[in-house]
Amino acid sequence: NPISINSPKYFNCYFKGGMISLIQSIKEKIENKGGKIITNANIKEIYHEGKKKIIFSVDELQQEIDVDLIIYAMPLSIAKKWFNTKLQQKEETSSLNSIMVFLFIDKKLVFNNWIIDVFDKKINSWRISQQSYLSNSIAPKNKSLLNIEIRAKDEDSIWKLNDEDVYKIVCRELKQLKILNLEKIEGYKIIKLRNVYPVNIKNNSEKEIKNLINSFENEYAFWIEIDSVTLHKDDEDNELENMPRLGGIFGAMRNAKNLVHKITN
């Protein structure tokens, strides 16, 4: 369970087997309840009035489903394309893509921390997280798992590169940052995700989209957590041991719980 901010003691915590353990658990619960998970779907159109319907395609095969309730768990600037209103005519908000690079390293710890944020514009790597720092079950004994995230636009050269070239760039940058030296990298995995980080969002525009979504019966806007969340026990008490440090996933779980309460009451 997420740690309570009212607890007298706080600690850094992570899912024992990494995020996949949480995802797999949620997937099983959905399917056990008769639900269905559809991935790689391209949503073409949503009918909001009367009987709700979603038109989508998977592998170029068009399908449609009738639904009772819709939750938009995405940047709100993306959701507006499914509404036939003047909001679509406004300037589109651009988004950044994410390149997630996972490195498996033959060393117990690469650095003595969980996350390093990089603010050097000459470096492509934006955030480096040592997943094995918070869980000794996420990697084999005496091995490390690093996750390096790169944010990129469609037109950026690094977004168009193949996995091997991205891997070479990341390794070069980690050595430049003195994070890696002679450690042996035993393998890597790269995942590319589109439109993860919205940029230049104006609060007024965001509120308009949220109000529009909520104006339709049984449609809800659920804003995603895209960054870590740190909650302080006391504004005057900044000692590390007195802070609960909750990752973005815990903030998302809290928001989801609040949304479920709103829907069911």
Short mmCIF file of C-alpha atoms in Angstrom, two decimals:
data_model
loop_
_atom_site.label_atom_id
_atom_site.label_comp_id
_atom_site.label_asym_id
_atom_site.label_seq_id
_atom_site.Cartn_x
_atom_site.Cartn_y
_atom_site.Cartn_z
CA ASN A 1 0.00 0.00 0.00
CA PRO A 2 1.17 3.60 -0.56
CA ILE A 3 2.74 5.06 2.54
CA SER A 4 0.59 7.38 4.65
CA ILE A 5 1.82 10.93 5.10
CA ASN A 6 0.54 10.70 8.68
CA SER A 7 2.84 7.78 9.48
CA PRO A 8 5.49 8.56 12.13
CA LYS A 9 8.20 6.87 10.03
CA TYR A 10 8.96 7.18 6.33
CA PHE A 11 11.08 5.19 3.92
CA ASN A 12 11.94 4.95 0.23
CA CYS A 13 9.92 2.14 -1.33
CA TYR A 14 9.50 0.47 -4.68
CA PHE A 15 7.63 -2.50 -6.13
CA LYS A 16 9.56 -5.68 -5.39
CA GLY A 17 9.71 -6.84 -8.99
CA GLY A 18 9.57 -3.37 -10.53
CA MET A 19 6.63 -1.70 -12.26
CA ILE A 20 5.83 -4.84 -14.23
CA SER A 21 4.68 -6.55 -11.02
CA LEU A 22 2.06 -3.84 -10.46
CA ILE A 23 1.00 -3.82 -14.11
CA GLN A 24 0.63 -7.60 -14.18
CA SER A 25 -1.44 -7.55 -10.98
CA ILE A 26 -3.83 -4.91 -12.37
CA LYS A 27 -4.06 -6.80 -15.68
CA GLU A 28 -5.04 -10.02 -13.90
CA LYS A 29 -7.69 -8.28 -11.79
CA ILE A 30 -9.24 -6.65 -14.88
CA GLU A 31 -9.35 -9.91 -16.80
CA ASN A 32 -10.65 -11.88 -13.80
CA LYS A 33 -13.58 -9.45 -13.67
CA GLY A 34 -14.36 -10.11 -17.32
CA GLY A 35 -12.58 -7.03 -18.61
CA LYS A 36 -10.48 -6.84 -21.75
CA ILE A 37 -7.26 -4.95 -22.42
CA ILE A 38 -6.66 -3.75 -26.00
CA THR A 39 -3.20 -2.42 -26.84
CA ASN A 40 -1.87 -0.63 -29.94
CA ALA A 41 -5.36 0.66 -30.71
CA ASN A 42 -5.78 3.73 -32.89
CA ILE A 43 -8.97 5.46 -31.75
CA LYS A 44 -10.70 6.99 -34.76
CA GLU A 45 -13.90 8.44 -33.28
CA ILE A 46 -15.90 8.58 -30.05
CA TYR A 47 -19.67 9.04 -29.93
CA HIS A 48 -20.46 10.94 -26.72
CA GLU A 49 -24.20 11.54 -26.91
CA GLY A 50 -26.78 8.88 -26.11
CA LYS A 51 -25.33 5.37 -26.39
CA LYS A 52 -21.57 5.83 -26.29
CA LYS A 53 -19.48 4.11 -28.93
CA ILE A 54 -15.75 4.00 -29.71
CA ILE A 55 -14.47 3.35 -33.24
CA PHE A 56 -10.87 2.14 -33.34
CA SER A 57 -8.47 0.04 -35.37
CA VAL A 58 -5.84 -2.53 -34.43
CA ASP A 59 -3.39 -3.63 -37.14
CA GLU A 60 -5.55 -1.73 -39.68
CA LEU A 61 -8.62 -3.78 -38.77
CA GLN A 62 -11.43 -1.40 -37.78
CA GLN A 63 -13.59 -2.32 -34.79
CA GLU A 64 -16.18 -0.69 -32.57
CA ILE A 65 -17.41 -1.18 -29.02
CA ASP A 66 -20.33 0.16 -27.01
CA VAL A 67 -19.34 1.61 -23.63
CA ASP A 68 -21.11 2.93 -20.55
CA LEU A 69 -18.27 5.05 -19.16
CA ILE A 70 -15.11 6.67 -20.54
CA ILE A 71 -12.04 7.78 -18.59
CA TYR A 72 -9.40 9.82 -20.43
CA ALA A 73 -6.12 8.84 -18.72
CA MET A 74 -3.80 10.89 -20.90
CA PRO A 75 -2.57 14.46 -21.44
CA LEU A 76 -5.79 16.44 -21.92
CA SER A 77 -4.37 18.21 -24.96
CA ILE A 78 -4.46 14.87 -26.79
CA ALA A 79 -8.02 14.00 -25.71
CA LYS A 80 -9.54 17.06 -27.38
CA LYS A 81 -9.16 15.56 -30.86
CA TRP A 82 -12.13 13.28 -30.10
CA PHE A 83 -14.48 16.21 -29.51
CA ASN A 84 -16.08 18.07 -32.39
CA THR A 85 -15.79 21.54 -30.87
CA LYS A 86 -13.95 24.83 -31.32
CA LEU A 87 -11.24 23.53 -29.00
CA GLN A 88 -9.93 21.53 -31.93
CA GLN A 89 -9.39 24.73 -33.86
CA LYS A 90 -7.05 26.16 -31.26
CA GLU A 91 -3.30 25.84 -31.60
CA GLU A 92 -2.25 22.26 -31.01
CA THR A 93 -0.11 21.61 -27.97
CA SER A 94 3.02 19.74 -28.92
CA SER A 95 4.23 16.70 -27.01
CA LEU A 96 7.58 15.08 -26.41
CA ASN A 97 8.25 11.41 -27.01
CA SER A 98 10.12 9.20 -24.57
CA ILE A 99 12.96 6.80 -25.31
CA MET A 100 13.42 4.38 -22.40
CA VAL A 101 16.82 2.65 -22.38
CA PHE A 102 17.35 -0.22 -19.94
CA LEU A 103 20.90 -1.40 -19.22
CA PHE A 104 21.76 -4.63 -17.37
CA ILE A 105 25.12 -4.13 -15.64
CA ASP A 106 27.50 -6.56 -13.97
CA LYS A 107 27.85 -4.60 -10.73
CA LYS A 108 25.86 -4.51 -7.50
CA LEU A 109 25.47 -0.71 -7.51
CA VAL A 110 26.56 1.72 -10.20
CA PHE A 111 26.01 4.79 -7.99
CA ASN A 112 24.71 5.23 -4.47
CA ASN A 113 21.32 6.69 -5.26
CA TRP A 114 18.04 6.07 -7.02
CA ILE A 115 17.64 8.93 -9.51
CA ILE A 116 19.96 11.39 -11.20
CA ASP A 117 18.39 14.25 -13.18
CA VAL A 118 20.57 15.73 -15.94
CA PHE A 119 20.24 19.43 -16.80
CA ASP A 120 23.01 19.64 -19.40
CA LYS A 121 21.48 20.52 -22.79
CA LYS A 122 24.42 18.87 -24.53
CA ILE A 123 23.41 15.54 -23.01
CA ASN A 124 20.48 13.62 -24.52
CA SER A 125 19.87 11.60 -21.35
CA TRP A 126 17.36 13.40 -19.18
CA ARG A 127 16.85 11.11 -16.19
CA ILE A 128 18.88 8.14 -14.99
CA SER A 129 17.26 5.84 -12.46
CA GLN A 130 18.87 2.84 -10.78
CA GLN A 131 15.91 0.51 -10.42
CA SER A 132 17.88 -2.08 -8.44
CA TYR A 133 18.71 0.52 -5.76
CA LEU A 134 15.21 0.26 -4.26
CA SER A 135 14.59 -3.43 -4.88
CA ASN A 136 17.09 -6.27 -4.76
CA SER A 137 14.54 -8.46 -6.56
CA ILE A 138 14.41 -6.52 -9.81
CA ALA A 139 17.78 -7.79 -11.02
CA PRO A 140 19.89 -10.91 -10.34
CA LYS A 141 22.13 -10.87 -7.27
CA ASN A 142 25.07 -8.43 -7.55
CA LYS A 143 23.67 -7.00 -10.82
CA SER A 144 22.22 -3.55 -11.55
CA LEU A 145 19.41 -2.32 -13.76
CA LEU A 146 19.69 1.25 -15.03
CA ASN A 147 16.90 3.09 -16.81
CA ILE A 148 17.94 6.08 -18.91
CA GLU A 149 15.17 8.24 -20.32
CA ILE A 150 15.52 10.55 -23.30
CA ARG A 151 12.83 13.05 -24.29
CA ALA A 152 12.66 13.84 -27.99
CA LYS A 153 10.49 15.41 -30.67
CA ASP A 154 9.46 13.57 -33.82
CA GLU A 155 11.93 15.61 -35.85
CA ASP A 156 14.90 15.05 -33.50
CA SER A 157 17.62 12.90 -35.02
CA ILE A 158 17.90 10.63 -31.97
CA TRP A 159 14.19 9.66 -32.26
CA LYS A 160 14.85 8.37 -35.78
CA LEU A 161 17.91 6.29 -34.85
CA ASN A 162 17.86 2.51 -34.53
CA ASP A 163 18.27 0.87 -31.12
CA GLU A 164 21.96 0.08 -31.52
CA ASP A 165 22.86 3.71 -32.29
CA VAL A 166 20.76 4.99 -29.36
CA TYR A 167 22.51 2.48 -27.10
CA LYS A 168 25.94 3.73 -28.22
CA ILE A 169 24.97 7.34 -27.52
CA VAL A 170 23.70 6.48 -24.04
CA CYS A 171 26.87 4.55 -23.17
CA ARG A 172 29.03 7.44 -24.36
CA GLU A 173 27.05 9.94 -22.29
CA LEU A 174 27.16 7.79 -19.14
CA LYS A 175 30.94 7.66 -19.41
CA GLN A 176 31.03 11.40 -20.02
CA LEU A 177 28.96 11.89 -16.85
CA LYS A 178 31.34 9.52 -15.00
CA ILE A 179 28.45 7.24 -14.09
CA LEU A 180 29.90 4.30 -15.99
CA ASN A 181 33.59 3.48 -16.20
CA LEU A 182 34.75 -0.08 -16.86
CA GLU A 183 31.52 -1.80 -15.81
CA LYS A 184 30.39 -4.58 -18.11
CA ILE A 185 26.99 -4.06 -19.77
CA GLU A 186 25.46 -7.50 -20.21
CA GLY A 187 22.45 -6.45 -22.27
CA TYR A 188 20.03 -3.66 -23.11
CA LYS A 189 16.41 -3.06 -24.06
CA ILE A 190 14.97 0.09 -25.67
CA ILE A 191 11.30 1.11 -25.70
CA LYS A 192 9.98 4.14 -27.60
CA LEU A 193 6.77 5.85 -26.46
CA ARG A 194 5.04 8.64 -28.38
CA ASN A 195 3.43 11.80 -26.98
CA VAL A 196 4.27 11.15 -23.34
CA TYR A 197 5.12 14.68 -22.18
CA PRO A 198 2.86 17.60 -23.20
CA VAL A 199 4.62 20.94 -23.49
CA ASN A 200 3.43 24.56 -23.45
CA ILE A 201 0.08 23.68 -21.88
CA LYS A 202 -1.83 26.73 -20.71
CA ASN A 203 -3.83 26.22 -17.54
CA ASN A 204 -6.90 27.90 -19.03
CA SER A 205 -6.84 25.59 -22.06
CA GLU A 206 -6.41 22.55 -19.83
CA LYS A 207 -9.39 23.59 -17.70
CA GLU A 208 -11.51 24.08 -20.82
CA ILE A 209 -10.78 20.55 -22.01
CA LYS A 210 -11.40 19.05 -18.58
CA ASN A 211 -14.71 20.90 -18.23
CA LEU A 212 -15.72 19.79 -21.72
CA ILE A 213 -15.03 16.13 -20.93
CA ASN A 214 -16.86 16.31 -17.61
CA SER A 215 -19.85 17.96 -19.29
CA PHE A 216 -20.73 14.64 -20.92
CA GLU A 217 -22.50 12.08 -18.77
CA ASN A 218 -20.19 9.30 -17.51
CA GLU A 219 -17.04 10.82 -19.04
CA TYR A 220 -14.11 11.76 -16.80
CA ALA A 221 -10.71 13.40 -17.24
CA PHE A 222 -7.92 11.71 -15.32
CA TRP A 223 -4.66 13.62 -15.48
CA ILE A 224 -1.60 11.35 -15.56
CA GLU A 225 1.37 11.72 -13.22
CA ILE A 226 4.47 12.34 -15.32
CA ASP A 227 6.97 13.07 -12.60
CA SER A 228 7.95 12.03 -9.11
CA VAL A 229 6.07 13.41 -6.12
CA THR A 230 7.74 14.40 -2.87
CA LEU A 231 5.52 15.15 0.11
CA HIS A 232 6.94 16.90 3.16
CA LYS A 233 5.83 15.99 6.65
CA ASP A 234 6.32 19.53 7.89
CA ASP A 235 7.25 22.73 6.06
CA GLU A 236 9.81 23.49 8.75
CA ASP A 237 11.24 19.98 8.93
CA ASN A 238 13.31 19.19 5.85
CA GLU A 239 15.38 16.29 7.14
CA LEU A 240 15.43 13.45 4.64
CA GLU A 241 14.38 10.80 7.15
CA ASN A 242 11.24 12.78 7.92
CA MET A 243 10.03 12.92 4.31
CA PRO A 244 7.82 10.39 2.58
CA ARG A 245 9.18 10.22 -0.98
CA LEU A 246 6.39 8.95 -3.20
CA GLY A 247 7.01 8.27 -6.87
CA GLY A 248 4.60 9.48 -9.54
CA ILE A 249 2.90 6.08 -9.60
CA PHE A 250 1.72 6.55 -6.01
CA GLY A 251 0.28 9.93 -6.89
CA ALA A 252 -1.52 8.30 -9.84
CA MET A 253 -2.89 5.57 -7.56
CA ARG A 254 -4.19 8.18 -5.13
CA ASN A 255 -5.85 10.11 -7.98
CA ALA A 256 -7.37 6.88 -9.33
CA LYS A 257 -8.79 6.04 -5.91
CA ASN A 258 -10.38 9.50 -5.70
CA LEU A 259 -11.85 9.10 -9.19
CA VAL A 260 -13.35 5.70 -8.37
CA HIS A 261 -14.89 7.21 -5.23
CA LYS A 262 -16.38 10.04 -7.34
CA ILE A 263 -17.84 7.62 -9.92
CA THR A 264 -19.33 5.19 -7.41
CA ASN A 265 -20.91 7.76 -5.08
#
